[in-house]
Each structure stands twice: as structure tokens, then as C-alpha cells.
mmCIF file of C-alpha atoms in Angstrom:
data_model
loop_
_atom_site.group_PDB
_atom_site.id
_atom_site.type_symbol
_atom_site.label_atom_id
_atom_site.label_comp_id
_atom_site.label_asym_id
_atom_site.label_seq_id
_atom_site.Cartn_x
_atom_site.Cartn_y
_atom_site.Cartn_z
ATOM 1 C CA UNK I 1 35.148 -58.906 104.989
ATOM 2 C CA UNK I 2 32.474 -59.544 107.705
ATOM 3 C CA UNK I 3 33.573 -59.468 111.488
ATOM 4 C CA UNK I 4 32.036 -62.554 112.043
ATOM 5 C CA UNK I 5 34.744 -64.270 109.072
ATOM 6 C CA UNK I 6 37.498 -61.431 110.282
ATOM 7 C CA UNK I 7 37.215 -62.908 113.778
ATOM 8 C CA UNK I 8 37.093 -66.571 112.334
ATOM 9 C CA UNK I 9 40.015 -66.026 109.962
ATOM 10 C CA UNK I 10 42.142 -64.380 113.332
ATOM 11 C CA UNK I 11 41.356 -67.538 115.126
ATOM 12 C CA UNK I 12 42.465 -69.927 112.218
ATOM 13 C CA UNK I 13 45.306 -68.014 112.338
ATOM 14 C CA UNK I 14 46.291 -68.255 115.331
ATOM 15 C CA UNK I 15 45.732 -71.928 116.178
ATOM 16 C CA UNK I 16 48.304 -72.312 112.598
ATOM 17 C CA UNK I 17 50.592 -70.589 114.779
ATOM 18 C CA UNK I 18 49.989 -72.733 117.721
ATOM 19 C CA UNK I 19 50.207 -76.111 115.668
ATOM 20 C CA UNK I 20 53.696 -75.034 114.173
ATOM 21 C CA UNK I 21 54.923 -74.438 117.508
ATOM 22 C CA UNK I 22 53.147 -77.417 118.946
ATOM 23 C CA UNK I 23 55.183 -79.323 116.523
ATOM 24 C CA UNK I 24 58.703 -77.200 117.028
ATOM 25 C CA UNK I 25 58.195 -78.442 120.649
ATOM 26 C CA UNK I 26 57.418 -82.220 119.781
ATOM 27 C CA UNK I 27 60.925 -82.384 117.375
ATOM 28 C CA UNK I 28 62.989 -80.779 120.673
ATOM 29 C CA UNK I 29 61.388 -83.191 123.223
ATOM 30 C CA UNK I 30 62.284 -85.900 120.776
ATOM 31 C CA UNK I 31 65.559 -84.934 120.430
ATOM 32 C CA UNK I 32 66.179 -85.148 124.208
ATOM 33 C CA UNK I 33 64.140 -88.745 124.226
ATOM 34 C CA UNK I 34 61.483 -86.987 126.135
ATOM 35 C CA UNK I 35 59.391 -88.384 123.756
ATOM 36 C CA UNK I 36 59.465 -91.911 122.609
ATOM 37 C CA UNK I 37 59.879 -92.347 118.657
ATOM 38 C CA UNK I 38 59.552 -96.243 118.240
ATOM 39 C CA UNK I 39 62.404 -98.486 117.710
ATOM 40 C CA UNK I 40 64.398 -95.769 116.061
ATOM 41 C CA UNK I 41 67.918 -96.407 117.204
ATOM 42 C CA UNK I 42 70.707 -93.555 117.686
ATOM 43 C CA UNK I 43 71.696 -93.397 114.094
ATOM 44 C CA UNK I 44 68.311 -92.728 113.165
ATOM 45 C CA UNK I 45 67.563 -90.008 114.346
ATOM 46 C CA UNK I 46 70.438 -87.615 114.423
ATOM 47 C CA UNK I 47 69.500 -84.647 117.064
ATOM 48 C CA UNK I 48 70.653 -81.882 114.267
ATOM 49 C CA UNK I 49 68.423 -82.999 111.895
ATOM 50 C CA UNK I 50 66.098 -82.801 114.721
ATOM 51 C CA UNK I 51 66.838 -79.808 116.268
ATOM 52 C CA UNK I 52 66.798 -78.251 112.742
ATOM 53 C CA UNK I 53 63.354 -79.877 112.066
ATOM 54 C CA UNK I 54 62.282 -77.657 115.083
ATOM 55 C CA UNK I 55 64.120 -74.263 114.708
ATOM 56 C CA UNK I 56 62.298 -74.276 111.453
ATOM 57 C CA UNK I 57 58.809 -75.254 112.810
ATOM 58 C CA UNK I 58 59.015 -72.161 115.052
ATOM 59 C CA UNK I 59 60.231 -70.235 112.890
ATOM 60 C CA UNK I 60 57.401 -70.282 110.215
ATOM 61 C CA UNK I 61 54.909 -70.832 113.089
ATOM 62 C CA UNK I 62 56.317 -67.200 113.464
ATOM 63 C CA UNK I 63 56.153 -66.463 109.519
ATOM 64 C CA UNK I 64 52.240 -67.230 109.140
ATOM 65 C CA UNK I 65 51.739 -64.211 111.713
ATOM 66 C CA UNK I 66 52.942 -61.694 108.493
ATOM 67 C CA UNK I 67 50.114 -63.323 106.110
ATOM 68 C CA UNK I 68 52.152 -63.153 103.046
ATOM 69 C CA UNK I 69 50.586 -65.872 100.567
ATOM 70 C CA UNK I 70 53.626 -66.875 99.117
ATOM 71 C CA UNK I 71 55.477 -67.803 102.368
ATOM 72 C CA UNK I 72 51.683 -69.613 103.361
ATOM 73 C CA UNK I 73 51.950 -71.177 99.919
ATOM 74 C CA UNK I 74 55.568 -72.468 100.520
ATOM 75 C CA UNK I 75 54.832 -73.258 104.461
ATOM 76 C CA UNK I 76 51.859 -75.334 103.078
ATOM 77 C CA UNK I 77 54.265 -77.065 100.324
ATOM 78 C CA UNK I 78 57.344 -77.884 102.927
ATOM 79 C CA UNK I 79 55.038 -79.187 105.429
ATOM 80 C CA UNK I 80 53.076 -81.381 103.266
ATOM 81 C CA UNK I 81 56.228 -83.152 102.046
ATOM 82 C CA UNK I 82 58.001 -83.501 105.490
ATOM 83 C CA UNK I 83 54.263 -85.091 105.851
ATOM 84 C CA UNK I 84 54.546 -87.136 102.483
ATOM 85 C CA UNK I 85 58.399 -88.129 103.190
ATOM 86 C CA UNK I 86 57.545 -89.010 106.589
ATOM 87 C CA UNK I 87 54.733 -91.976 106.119
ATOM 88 C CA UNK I 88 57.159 -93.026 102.639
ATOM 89 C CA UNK I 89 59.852 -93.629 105.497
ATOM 90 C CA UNK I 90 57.813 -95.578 107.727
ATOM 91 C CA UNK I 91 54.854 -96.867 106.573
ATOM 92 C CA UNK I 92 55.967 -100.427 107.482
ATOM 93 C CA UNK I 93 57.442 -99.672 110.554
ATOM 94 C CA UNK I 94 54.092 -98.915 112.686
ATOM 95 C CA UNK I 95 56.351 -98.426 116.277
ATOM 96 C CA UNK I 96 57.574 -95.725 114.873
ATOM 97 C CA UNK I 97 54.439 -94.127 112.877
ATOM 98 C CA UNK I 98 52.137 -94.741 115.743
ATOM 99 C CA UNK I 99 55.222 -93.938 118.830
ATOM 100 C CA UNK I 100 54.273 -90.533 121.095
ATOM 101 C CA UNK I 101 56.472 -88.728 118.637
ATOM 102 C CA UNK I 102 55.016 -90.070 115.554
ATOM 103 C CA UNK I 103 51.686 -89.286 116.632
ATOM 104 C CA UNK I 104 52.164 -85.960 118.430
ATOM 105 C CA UNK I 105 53.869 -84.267 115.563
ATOM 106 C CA UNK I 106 52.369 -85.630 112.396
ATOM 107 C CA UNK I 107 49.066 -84.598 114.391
ATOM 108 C CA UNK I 108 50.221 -81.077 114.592
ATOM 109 C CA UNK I 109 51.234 -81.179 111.225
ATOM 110 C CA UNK I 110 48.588 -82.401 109.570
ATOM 111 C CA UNK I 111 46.024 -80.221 111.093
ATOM 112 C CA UNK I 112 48.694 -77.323 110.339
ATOM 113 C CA UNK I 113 48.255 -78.050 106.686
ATOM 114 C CA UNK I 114 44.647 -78.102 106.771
ATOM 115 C CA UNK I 115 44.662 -74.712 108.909
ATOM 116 C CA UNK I 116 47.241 -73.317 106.006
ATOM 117 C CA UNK I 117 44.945 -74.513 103.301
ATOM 118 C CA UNK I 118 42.427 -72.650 104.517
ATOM 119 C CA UNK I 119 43.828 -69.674 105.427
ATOM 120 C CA UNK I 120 45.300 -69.240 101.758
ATOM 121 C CA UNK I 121 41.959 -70.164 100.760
ATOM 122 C CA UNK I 122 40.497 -66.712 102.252
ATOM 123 C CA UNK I 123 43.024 -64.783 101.455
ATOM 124 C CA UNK I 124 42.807 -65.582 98.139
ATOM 125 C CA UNK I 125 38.962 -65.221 98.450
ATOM 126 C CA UNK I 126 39.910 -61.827 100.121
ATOM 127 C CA UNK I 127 42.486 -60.649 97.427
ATOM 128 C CA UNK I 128 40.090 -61.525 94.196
ATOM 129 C CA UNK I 129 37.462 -59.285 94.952
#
């Protein structure tokens, strides 16, 4: 592998790790109603669930850093649903898809997907020659 796509690949790397966290960090503030999540009420939004949401963000924000496909490939899978389930829940309930939380961590999560895409894409590239 080239510096130049070493260096790259390092980089994509690294902002994966800084998108799961910025996400881990968007789930906490929104379980403390630092930030706003629509016209969710109490009930909907238990802060376990939320606060679980988040331990697990970090954690595999913390898991990408060992570069083993398979956890990338099941990082990428997990994420895309909690994506997919996410915009099921509430796509017609726009306070809550376009609310600071909505926005902040399906951001962060969607870009994380595209960063994990392509950083199983290389090292797949990587591995077949």
C-alpha cells in the first residue's frame, strides 16, 4: 500500500472513530435533555435505552481502532439498522427527525457508515492482493 492511501486510510480511520464517539456523546446529552429530541415525551425515550445506545457507540468507536473486518462488517450492519429503525419510527413525526438530537446523531451516524464502508472497502482491497 502507497503512503499517500496508508496516510488516507489512517485518517478515514480515525474520523470513524471520531463519528462513533460524536454520536456516544449526542445519545448522553439527550439523555440528560441537553439536547432537544422533538415532542418525544418521558415514556419515549427511556434514559437506559439511551444511555445503552451510547455505552455502545463508544465502545465500537473504540473497536474500529483494532481493524478486524468482521467487527467493521458487524459495526457497519448494527449501525445501518439503528439508522433504518430510526427513520421507520419517525418518518411522520418530522419534530422529532429534524430536533438537535435527531439531526446531530443520525448525522454522525450516517457519515459513520459511509466512513465504515469504506474502510472495509480497502481492507478488503488490501487483503485480496
Amino acid at each position: 500500500m502507497s503512503t499517500a492511501s496508508s496516510t488516507n486510510h489512517h485518517r478515514v480511520m480515525w474520523t470513524a472513530v471520531s463519528l462513533a464517539l460524536t454520536a456516544s456523546l449526542s445519545y448522553v446529552l439527550m439523555a440528560f435533555n441537553f439536547l432537544g429530541v422533538g415532542d418525544l415525551q418521558r415514556d419515549e425515550r427511556p434514559a437506559g435505552i439511551i444511555l445503552v445506545a451510547a455505552a455502545f457507540y463508544f465502545l465500537g468507536g473504540l473497536l474500529i481502532l483494532l481493524r478486524n473486518r468482521w467487527l467493521l462488517l458487524f459495526g457497519a450492519f448494527i449501525n445501518a439498522m439503528v439508522i433504518l429503525f430510526f427513520f421507520n419510527l419517525y418518518q411522520g413525526r418530522p419534530a422529532v427527525m429534524f430536533s438537535p438530537g435527531g439531526l446531530v446523531s443520525k448525522v454522525a451516524q450516517i457519515l459513520l457508515e459511509v466512513a465504515l464502508i469504506y474502510i472495509i472497502a480497502l481492507t478488503w482491497k488490501r487483503e485480496s492482493k
